[in-house]
């Protein structure tokens, strides 16, 4: 029944176990999407409990509500404007000081607040016995101890939610900022009170504090208000940065008084996490260990996925054969076999890689290591013009650009996100590997391995140079400061990792699949018509297009067949090989194709190397491009990414062929 519905906002710092609590409460009853207008992930789950239906909204992890990042704006606006019945803040009991800073800001908003002291077992093991009753000195704030990984305290938390939901919103929870600041707050409150519409939406004290802090998002809420000019006039004579710093000091002062009463002991002992970090984040050992772990992860991904990929490939190949053999109409048979089935196969083929990669990444994240990886790489990444967190999406790019681009949503700063989004496709994804293997094996013999390694290194170098270029020309300024709380190490949960894998995997299928299906239809039409010509031949529309484009790639030593193959490669990079097989009449037999390429005078070692470079750098597949559009929220950035990468590919391939002609002459 609607009257029994309770809306609950779940908030907290990153890595405090918020998602684990969300999963423990809602189980599989979750919906994943994006918040309106932004690409921050939105997760909503429901739970029937105690005669009520609880709607749990998992807000983005955030350290504060100062609205510097999209995550902070989303979390704050939801609490302010949607006015959930209860706000549950999940705190890491082993690091209360930093976590309580967010609590002080939630108190200022005036919410029905419950503090879930998560990882309380770890805090007690570290000798930091928690005095839960100390926080109850805060008026109208409830406190529950939880250990989310073991689902301890979850029912108590839900009981508290139900109990809290009927309460009036508190008004006595406030931090005292001293007379000088309080006088300014009172003045602003008096001015704001003249706009009743504004006051119906936002607490006057909270809004006054944010205006005094120079919060741009808070200022935007005054747009078109009759008191906007008066507020601006009042604030124009104040140094808001100074006030912001003073108020932050006051909040920490409040926390420092409260903390000794909450944590019974502050014995400084080296925890297990501290000892592990002595090795894993060591200045000299950190990066080699990290690279070894990543290498192992990719080895596992492809080792486990390869048999499944073979089965999927065989299944779709068999399905296409059955359709071709049993449908008389040539065009309809081709549409199903060469268009729809081949397109679906290209999406499904990489599902095992993506699901396994997400599962392994979830294990690393759940263990607490992934946060360390970003920390380890921060210095190097900062020199490139992006922050340490950017390394995670770029690393994922070696597997598949689609989830890698999606992973940029974890970056708070939009400039960092866009730069990372633009350069991540330069990291050579697994789909390009068949092209390298065929061409390097055909033209470079025993040196094939070294050539392929060089191609991967080239992708990294181009990504680094491009990031620096973007930061220097387009996104001027320094990367945002990298602030990340390193969580204690945990034994990763297979169940949570499995749920994460399923959520992210199906998101890939939904987003990439729908776009690729449309792309397949277009390419099939171009390759099949006009009727009577061989599919994908020079006489087809796609062949005519290849002839039309041939002058553009002729300086690279490429002909119309290569041009067509590269066009098909826009659908998926593996298709480059399939297209060459069709055009050279060898089908899927890579041995015959290798011989045909070696016998073609167009193909020289220099051209083969140039084609590998072009395949590495030119516009990523249609799935990745579509995800760039989704994640950037802009057609402009999607077209820019496609145009920039193709231009870089052309220049680099041109230089490669020219230099290769000299070296291999």
XYZ file of C-alpha atoms in Angstrom:
665
model
C 0.000 0.000 0.000
C 1.250 3.471 -0.820
C 0.773 4.744 2.740
C 3.205 2.063 3.967
C 5.931 3.105 1.579
C 9.044 4.549 3.168
C 11.672 6.251 1.019
C 15.190 5.787 2.331
C 18.340 7.517 1.044
C 21.519 5.547 1.608
C 24.598 7.746 1.667
C 28.180 7.685 2.882
C 31.836 8.052 1.902
C 33.172 5.755 -0.829
C 34.399 2.335 0.312
C 32.510 2.253 3.618
C 30.330 -0.738 2.698
C 27.314 1.262 1.533
C 26.702 -0.891 -1.521
C 27.120 -4.040 0.552
C 24.376 -2.822 2.896
C 22.240 -1.874 -0.114
C 22.647 -5.369 -1.545
C 22.028 -7.002 1.829
C 18.731 -5.128 2.182
C 17.383 -5.281 -1.358
C 18.854 -8.528 -2.709
C 17.988 -8.855 -6.395
C 15.195 -6.306 -6.296
C 17.226 -3.518 -7.837
C 16.904 -1.165 -10.782
C 19.965 0.483 -12.279
C 19.901 3.604 -14.411
C 21.259 7.137 -14.503
C 20.214 10.209 -12.583
C 18.400 12.700 -14.831
C 20.746 14.945 -16.772
C 23.964 13.296 -15.612
C 25.680 9.958 -16.098
C 26.027 9.172 -12.421
C 24.641 5.730 -11.803
C 21.310 5.505 -9.994
C 20.373 2.386 -8.083
C 17.018 1.838 -6.438
C 15.924 -1.278 -4.571
C 12.892 -2.292 -2.555
C 12.366 -4.327 0.575
C 9.161 -5.498 2.223
C 9.728 -5.367 5.958
C 7.563 -4.987 9.052
C 4.414 -4.291 7.057
C 6.119 -1.549 5.060
C 7.633 -1.269 1.614
C 11.047 0.331 1.868
C 12.339 2.041 -1.262
C 16.106 2.278 -0.873
C 17.979 4.781 -3.052
C 21.720 4.143 -3.121
C 23.232 7.617 -3.514
C 26.717 8.072 -5.016
C 29.556 7.778 -2.536
C 30.696 11.223 -1.442
C 32.980 12.740 1.174
C 30.947 15.902 1.610
C 27.935 17.788 0.301
C 29.889 20.755 -1.027
C 28.781 20.021 -4.614
C 32.220 20.056 -6.222
C 31.513 16.872 -8.183
C 28.525 15.394 -10.019
C 28.244 12.729 -7.303
C 28.005 15.339 -4.575
C 25.410 17.368 -6.461
C 23.289 14.271 -7.078
C 23.460 13.134 -3.454
C 22.736 16.566 -2.050
C 19.956 17.479 -4.450
C 18.186 14.184 -3.831
C 18.187 14.677 -0.068
C 17.180 18.329 -0.360
C 14.598 18.210 -3.106
C 13.170 14.696 -2.968
C 13.056 14.826 0.829
C 13.328 11.097 1.632
C 11.611 9.961 4.810
C 14.871 8.721 6.298
C 18.558 9.214 5.469
C 20.924 6.414 6.455
C 24.567 7.377 6.477
C 26.931 4.421 6.454
C 30.168 5.148 8.340
C 33.437 3.272 8.428
C 33.911 2.668 12.145
C 37.653 2.387 11.694
C 37.869 5.939 10.338
C 35.176 7.926 12.058
C 36.808 11.331 11.940
C 36.621 11.654 8.158
C 33.200 9.988 7.983
C 31.659 12.276 10.581
C 32.426 15.303 8.414
C 29.652 14.215 6.069
C 27.438 13.646 9.130
C 27.825 17.280 10.177
C 26.612 18.405 6.755
C 23.645 16.051 6.849
C 22.740 17.473 10.244
C 22.699 20.962 8.734
C 20.192 19.899 6.102
C 17.827 18.709 8.809
C 17.068 15.098 7.929
C 15.746 12.133 9.855
C 19.229 10.733 10.151
C 20.420 7.261 11.119
C 24.137 6.577 11.432
C 25.066 3.007 10.551
C 28.422 2.299 12.160
C 29.674 -0.268 9.691
C 32.774 -2.440 10.191
C 32.256 -2.071 13.924
C 33.801 -5.524 14.367
C 37.049 -4.319 12.776
C 37.104 -1.216 14.959
C 36.719 -3.313 18.081
C 39.441 -5.701 16.956
C 41.722 -2.700 16.632
C 41.019 -1.778 20.223
C 38.724 1.083 19.291
C 35.712 -0.092 21.248
C 32.761 2.007 20.179
C 30.534 3.822 22.617
C 27.411 3.948 20.537
C 25.533 5.993 23.109
C 27.968 8.895 22.777
C 26.581 9.862 19.395
C 23.108 9.848 20.832
C 24.036 13.140 22.412
C 23.198 14.494 18.994
C 19.514 15.273 19.226
C 17.220 13.104 17.149
C 19.989 11.020 15.563
C 19.776 7.231 15.746
C 22.778 4.975 15.661
C 23.080 1.315 14.695
C 26.154 -0.918 14.621
C 26.454 -3.044 11.491
C 28.821 -5.535 9.923
C 27.490 -5.523 6.378
C 29.597 -8.380 5.033
C 28.019 -10.729 7.549
C 24.597 -9.052 7.352
C 24.830 -8.250 11.047
C 22.733 -5.357 12.260
C 20.643 -5.168 9.065
C 17.328 -5.983 10.765
C 18.107 -3.548 13.569
C 18.823 -0.931 10.918
C 15.491 -1.596 9.192
C 13.662 -1.400 12.529
C 15.292 1.978 13.121
C 14.266 3.155 9.644
C 10.633 2.299 10.295
C 10.735 3.930 13.714
C 12.402 7.043 12.333
C 10.136 7.432 9.325
C 7.248 8.847 11.311
C 9.319 11.487 13.070
C 9.181 15.192 12.353
C 12.246 16.583 10.686
C 14.735 17.745 13.335
C 15.686 21.374 13.651
C 18.023 21.355 16.651
C 21.004 19.665 15.050
C 23.396 22.408 14.189
C 27.052 23.240 14.440
C 27.915 26.504 16.208
C 30.245 28.547 13.993
C 31.000 31.396 16.386
C 29.330 34.786 16.648
C 31.042 36.381 13.648
C 29.780 33.704 11.249
C 26.471 33.138 13.018
C 25.620 36.824 12.592
C 26.148 36.518 8.839
C 24.042 33.355 8.739
C 21.201 35.074 10.595
C 21.321 38.035 8.213
C 21.115 35.775 5.175
C 18.259 33.817 6.730
C 16.304 37.033 7.148
C 16.853 37.936 3.501
C 15.986 34.456 2.255
C 12.780 34.439 4.308
C 11.351 37.001 1.873
C 11.178 34.315 -0.815
C 8.578 31.856 0.476
C 8.863 29.583 -2.565
C 12.567 29.180 -2.008
C 12.109 28.504 1.684
C 9.529 25.840 0.958
C 12.223 23.904 -0.910
C 15.377 24.498 1.112
C 16.197 24.932 4.823
C 17.089 28.588 5.372
C 20.066 27.911 7.670
C 21.549 25.338 5.299
C 21.153 27.603 2.265
C 22.636 30.548 4.175
C 25.672 28.466 5.125
C 26.215 27.320 1.566
C 25.908 30.853 0.198
C 28.423 32.019 2.764
C 30.766 29.248 1.645
C 30.516 30.443 -1.959
C 28.811 27.255 -3.122
C 28.035 27.839 -6.833
C 25.309 25.208 -6.895
C 23.584 26.939 -3.982
C 23.879 30.281 -5.774
C 22.187 28.777 -8.821
C 19.132 27.999 -6.714
C 18.576 31.750 -6.323
C 18.359 32.341 -10.052
C 15.257 34.415 -10.840
C 14.514 34.904 -7.153
C 13.533 38.403 -6.080
C 16.171 38.350 -3.337
C 19.049 37.266 -5.613
C 20.415 40.776 -6.083
C 20.330 41.550 -2.374
C 22.125 38.320 -1.513
C 24.799 38.998 -4.112
C 25.283 42.500 -2.803
C 25.714 41.219 0.742
C 28.165 38.491 -0.262
C 30.180 40.737 -2.560
C 31.952 42.259 0.412
C 32.854 38.911 1.973
C 35.714 36.526 1.366
C 33.679 33.340 0.957
C 36.769 31.130 0.710
C 37.831 32.327 4.120
C 34.386 31.622 5.550
C 34.349 28.172 3.989
C 37.683 27.333 5.610
C 36.573 28.670 8.990
C 33.356 26.655 8.916
C 35.234 23.494 7.927
C 37.516 24.067 10.941
C 34.467 24.415 13.175
C 33.023 21.156 11.907
C 36.264 19.309 12.602
C 36.403 21.004 16.003
C 32.927 19.638 16.702
C 34.044 16.182 15.580
C 37.224 16.277 17.654
C 35.177 16.934 20.796
C 32.764 14.141 20.001
C 35.264 11.541 18.837
C 37.007 10.676 22.144
C 33.619 9.876 23.643
C 32.655 7.609 20.745
C 35.873 5.656 20.438
C 36.879 4.324 23.825
C 40.482 3.746 22.868
C 42.870 5.416 20.465
C 45.728 3.003 20.860
C 47.930 3.406 17.812
C 48.675 -0.107 16.668
C 49.691 -1.329 13.254
C 46.746 -3.168 11.747
C 46.893 -6.009 9.254
C 46.003 -3.549 6.486
C 48.869 -1.284 7.539
C 51.310 -4.184 7.337
C 50.044 -5.271 3.902
C 50.295 -1.694 2.659
C 53.932 -1.581 3.716
C 54.494 -3.947 0.803
C 51.699 -3.335 -1.719
C 51.982 0.464 -1.732
C 55.728 0.510 -1.276
C 57.400 3.201 -3.373
C 59.531 0.677 -5.242
C 57.448 -2.502 -5.065
C 53.982 -0.995 -5.562
C 53.999 -0.618 -9.346
C 55.675 -3.985 -10.163
C 53.215 -5.803 -7.889
C 50.341 -3.923 -9.429
C 51.457 -4.751 -12.978
C 51.884 -8.398 -12.038
C 48.355 -8.516 -10.625
C 46.930 -6.861 -13.720
C 48.815 -9.239 -15.994
C 47.436 -12.152 -14.006
C 43.930 -10.733 -14.231
C 44.047 -10.447 -18.023
C 45.601 -13.873 -18.360
C 42.778 -15.333 -16.285
C 40.183 -13.353 -18.218
C 41.240 -14.637 -21.602
C 42.134 -18.135 -20.380
C 38.682 -18.655 -18.894
C 36.823 -16.811 -21.623
C 38.420 -18.415 -24.676
C 36.518 -21.749 -24.503
C 33.220 -19.910 -24.023
C 34.024 -17.579 -26.906
C 34.660 -20.603 -29.098
C 31.285 -22.064 -28.147
C 29.485 -18.778 -28.810
C 31.251 -18.334 -32.135
C 30.388 -21.899 -33.124
C 26.770 -21.445 -32.044
C 26.210 -18.308 -34.087
C 28.109 -19.762 -37.036
C 25.900 -22.858 -36.934
C 22.807 -20.732 -36.564
C 23.774 -18.695 -39.616
C 24.381 -21.895 -41.624
C 20.974 -23.289 -40.641
C 19.254 -20.054 -41.607
C 21.098 -19.886 -44.919
C 20.262 -23.498 -45.724
C 16.580 -23.285 -44.858
C 15.462 -19.902 -46.128
C 14.951 -19.636 -49.860
C 14.779 -15.894 -50.151
C 18.408 -14.788 -50.690
C 17.999 -11.277 -49.331
C 16.067 -12.399 -46.260
C 18.534 -15.197 -45.627
C 21.433 -12.750 -45.899
C 19.688 -10.251 -43.664
C 19.281 -12.870 -40.943
C 22.637 -14.616 -41.348
C 24.995 -11.783 -42.322
C 23.153 -9.000 -40.555
C 21.185 -9.884 -37.467
C 22.888 -13.145 -36.437
C 26.398 -11.885 -37.239
C 25.658 -8.656 -35.349
C 24.231 -10.445 -32.334
C 27.215 -12.773 -32.405
C 29.636 -9.839 -32.375
C 27.929 -8.551 -29.214
C 27.662 -11.897 -27.477
C 31.162 -13.058 -28.409
C 32.785 -10.833 -25.821
C 30.281 -11.397 -23.045
C 32.520 -14.007 -21.352
C 35.503 -11.624 -21.346
C 33.445 -8.761 -20.020
C 31.676 -10.754 -17.330
C 34.905 -12.407 -16.127
C 36.803 -9.118 -16.176
C 34.066 -7.414 -14.153
C 34.041 -10.281 -11.657
C 37.807 -10.095 -11.121
C 37.715 -6.325 -10.840
C 34.900 -6.610 -8.297
C 37.012 -9.027 -6.255
C 39.928 -6.578 -6.307
C 37.667 -3.679 -5.400
C 35.938 -5.609 -2.640
C 39.291 -6.595 -1.181
C 40.281 -2.916 -0.950
C 43.162 -3.241 -3.410
C 41.733 -1.280 -6.346
C 41.756 1.930 -4.325
C 45.479 1.321 -3.732
C 46.076 0.876 -7.474
C 44.814 4.386 -8.140
C 46.946 5.670 -5.252
C 50.057 3.962 -6.633
C 49.598 5.420 -10.119
C 48.562 8.914 -9.073
C 51.969 10.597 -9.412
C 52.526 9.268 -12.924
C 49.006 10.067 -14.043
C 49.151 13.587 -12.617
C 52.169 14.323 -14.801
C 50.040 13.267 -17.784
C 47.355 15.785 -16.895
C 44.871 13.412 -15.309
C 44.476 11.969 -11.855
C 45.371 8.541 -10.475
C 41.825 7.268 -10.625
C 41.943 7.578 -14.421
C 44.267 4.633 -14.550
C 41.521 2.166 -13.677
C 39.395 2.858 -16.802
C 42.522 2.965 -18.956
C 43.594 -0.366 -17.585
C 40.190 -1.827 -18.350
C 40.631 -0.549 -21.904
C 43.063 -3.389 -22.564
C 40.091 -5.708 -22.157
C 37.265 -3.775 -23.796
C 36.734 -0.062 -24.428
C 33.000 -0.223 -23.634
C 33.218 -0.999 -19.888
C 36.406 1.091 -19.718
C 34.602 4.210 -20.884
C 31.731 3.410 -18.526
C 34.240 3.203 -15.670
C 35.150 6.889 -16.140
C 31.993 7.744 -14.231
C 33.950 7.161 -11.017
C 35.936 10.344 -11.738
C 34.449 13.321 -9.930
C 35.832 16.103 -12.104
C 34.179 16.438 -15.530
C 37.396 17.535 -17.249
C 39.205 14.485 -15.871
C 36.328 12.295 -17.029
C 36.282 13.676 -20.560
C 40.050 13.486 -20.988
C 40.098 9.906 -19.729
C 37.152 9.064 -21.976
C 38.944 10.449 -25.035
C 42.247 8.612 -24.445
C 41.019 5.276 -23.087
C 40.190 3.824 -26.555
C 43.897 4.163 -27.464
C 44.592 1.320 -25.061
C 44.487 -1.661 -27.361
C 41.402 -3.735 -26.610
C 41.337 -7.507 -27.016
C 39.223 -7.234 -30.182
C 42.172 -5.771 -32.101
C 44.455 -8.646 -31.226
C 43.318 -10.932 -34.145
C 44.365 -8.219 -36.604
C 47.818 -7.953 -35.039
C 48.261 -11.711 -34.864
C 47.383 -12.220 -38.535
C 49.470 -9.361 -39.952
C 52.455 -9.725 -37.622
C 52.488 -13.498 -38.146
C 52.334 -13.075 -41.930
C 54.907 -10.349 -42.391
C 57.238 -10.440 -39.402
C 57.704 -14.137 -38.621
C 59.723 -14.662 -35.437
C 59.568 -10.941 -34.647
C 55.768 -11.031 -34.492
C 55.670 -10.995 -30.667
C 57.945 -7.966 -30.445
C 55.918 -6.142 -33.093
C 52.664 -6.742 -31.217
C 54.254 -5.629 -27.946
C 55.409 -2.445 -29.718
C 51.850 -1.798 -30.919
C 50.552 -2.007 -27.345
C 53.284 0.361 -26.129
C 52.461 2.789 -28.951
C 48.833 2.884 -27.773
C 49.946 3.820 -24.261
C 52.292 6.536 -25.557
C 49.585 8.063 -27.771
C 47.172 8.043 -24.803
C 49.731 9.826 -22.622
C 50.598 12.458 -25.236
C 46.909 13.038 -26.053
C 45.989 13.483 -22.372
C 48.741 16.053 -21.985
C 47.618 17.792 -25.172
C 43.966 17.961 -24.065
C 44.950 19.274 -20.649
C 47.176 21.925 -22.214
C 44.824 23.126 -24.969
C 41.209 22.231 -24.191
C 40.911 21.593 -20.452
C 43.417 24.099 -19.139
C 44.414 23.787 -15.529
C 45.600 21.056 -13.242
C 43.904 17.722 -12.633
C 41.615 17.754 -9.640
C 43.192 16.816 -6.343
C 43.081 13.089 -5.795
C 41.504 12.401 -2.418
C 40.709 8.841 -1.604
C 40.282 7.105 1.677
C 42.053 3.766 1.598
C 39.675 1.206 3.060
C 40.983 -1.650 5.207
C 41.629 -4.900 3.336
C 38.763 -7.379 3.355
C 38.235 -10.931 2.279
C 36.320 -10.295 -0.979
C 32.778 -11.573 -1.180
C 32.068 -13.861 -4.144
C 28.343 -13.126 -3.846
C 28.789 -9.365 -3.992
C 31.275 -9.683 -6.838
C 28.845 -11.891 -8.734
C 26.053 -9.343 -8.320
C 28.344 -6.555 -9.499
C 29.372 -8.626 -12.497
C 25.765 -9.322 -13.455
C 24.690 -5.691 -13.082
C 27.570 -4.299 -15.127
C 27.470 -7.108 -17.685
C 23.799 -6.682 -18.450
C 24.294 -2.948 -18.630
C 26.852 -3.590 -21.383
C 24.435 -5.842 -23.243
C 21.660 -3.302 -22.991
C 23.687 -0.310 -24.119
C 26.061 -1.814 -26.657
C 23.594 -4.372 -28.001
C 20.910 -1.917 -29.000
C 23.318 0.373 -30.822
C 25.155 -2.434 -32.586
C 21.881 -3.921 -33.802
C 21.155 -0.664 -35.633
C 24.693 -0.458 -36.999
C 24.492 -4.006 -38.307
C 21.411 -3.210 -40.320
C 23.049 -0.243 -42.008
C 26.190 -2.164 -42.904
C 24.219 -5.147 -44.146
C 22.176 -2.943 -46.440
C 25.328 -1.382 -47.875
C 27.032 -4.741 -48.308
C 24.056 -6.627 -49.829
C 22.659 -4.146 -52.320
C 22.257 -3.679 -55.205
C 20.726 -7.105 -55.632
C 22.652 -9.683 -57.561
C 26.135 -8.612 -56.524
C 28.334 -10.607 -54.190
C 27.897 -9.655 -50.547
C 30.507 -7.045 -49.592
C 32.108 -7.057 -53.075
C 33.450 -4.085 -55.031
C 30.122 -3.897 -56.878
C 28.093 -3.539 -53.670
C 27.332 -0.159 -52.191
C 29.952 -0.742 -49.501
C 32.408 -1.618 -52.273
C 31.553 1.601 -54.069
C 32.073 3.415 -50.815
C 35.457 1.727 -50.488
C 36.421 2.937 -53.952
C 35.203 6.387 -53.012
C 37.302 6.387 -49.862
C 40.340 4.821 -51.467
C 41.978 8.181 -52.272
C 41.869 9.034 -48.580
C 43.849 5.941 -47.584
C 45.987 5.682 -50.734
C 48.819 7.777 -49.162
C 49.016 5.049 -46.509
C 49.467 2.397 -49.163
C 45.974 1.017 -48.525
C 43.573 0.012 -51.300
C 39.785 -0.152 -51.419
C 39.702 -3.622 -49.816
C 41.524 -2.369 -46.759
C 39.283 0.695 -46.691
C 36.195 -1.537 -46.645
C 37.691 -3.749 -43.950
C 38.310 -0.717 -41.794
C 34.727 0.423 -42.336
C 33.487 -2.980 -41.182
C 35.905 -2.682 -38.276
C 33.819 0.187 -36.982
C 31.221 -2.432 -36.081
C 33.786 -4.496 -34.194
C 37.513 -4.643 -34.756
C 37.552 -8.406 -35.254
C 35.436 -7.864 -38.338
C 38.486 -6.418 -40.103
C 39.839 -9.942 -40.489
C 36.487 -11.365 -41.555
C 36.114 -8.637 -44.161
C 39.551 -9.265 -45.606
C 38.704 -12.981 -45.718
C 35.560 -12.237 -47.727
C 37.262 -9.834 -50.105
C 40.189 -12.176 -50.740
C 37.822 -15.152 -51.132
C 39.363 -17.147 -48.300
C 36.428 -17.025 -45.879
C 37.307 -17.669 -42.266
C 40.430 -19.730 -43.074
C 43.182 -17.580 -41.600
C 45.945 -19.732 -43.143
C 44.645 -19.109 -46.646
C 44.110 -15.450 -45.890
C 47.672 -15.128 -44.640
C 48.968 -16.605 -47.903
C 46.687 -14.364 -49.957
C 47.891 -11.243 -48.168
C 51.534 -12.234 -48.553
C 50.967 -12.734 -52.292
C 49.223 -9.375 -52.788
C 51.716 -6.726 -53.972
C 49.741 -4.081 -52.108
C 50.696 -5.688 -48.805
C 54.288 -5.023 -47.796
C 55.702 -5.225 -44.267
C 55.470 -1.426 -44.081
C 51.804 -1.417 -45.141
C 51.015 -4.275 -42.753
C 52.620 -2.340 -39.904
C 50.762 0.786 -40.951
C 47.487 -1.141 -40.978
C 48.173 -2.423 -37.465
C 48.865 1.129 -36.270
C 45.714 2.421 -37.974
C 43.636 -0.397 -36.439
C 45.069 0.430 -33.024
C 44.306 4.133 -33.134
C 41.338 4.852 -35.385
C 37.776 5.379 -34.211
C 36.817 2.703 -31.668
C 33.982 0.296 -32.379
C 30.403 1.483 -32.614
C 29.650 0.151 -29.108
C 32.455 2.227 -27.572
C 31.417 5.314 -29.536
C 27.842 4.925 -28.347
C 28.990 4.611 -24.747
C 31.130 7.752 -25.132
C 27.960 9.552 -26.200
C 26.081 8.144 -23.223
C 28.780 8.890 -20.675
C 29.750 12.347 -21.967
C 26.116 13.281 -22.502
C 27.134 15.093 -25.656
C 27.149 14.391 -29.399
C 29.970 16.912 -29.660
C 32.388 14.866 -27.592
C 31.388 11.673 -29.352
C 32.172 13.148 -32.770
C 35.333 14.752 -31.423
C 36.576 11.401 -30.074
C 35.872 9.709 -33.398
C 37.449 12.467 -35.520
C 40.490 12.963 -33.298
C 41.336 9.279 -33.038
C 40.940 8.755 -36.794
C 43.111 11.778 -37.584
C 45.796 10.528 -35.195
C 45.540 7.059 -36.752
C 45.991 8.462 -40.257
C 49.041 10.532 -39.315
C 50.697 7.749 -37.336
C 49.996 5.145 -40.035
C 51.352 7.495 -42.698
C 54.573 8.032 -40.749
C 54.832 4.316 -40.055
C 54.477 3.352 -43.708
C 56.949 5.994 -44.859
C 59.516 4.984 -42.271
C 58.789 1.323 -42.900
C 59.439 1.743 -46.614
C 62.902 3.008 -45.733
C 63.624 0.372 -43.077
C 62.271 -2.592 -45.049
C 63.600 -1.469 -48.447
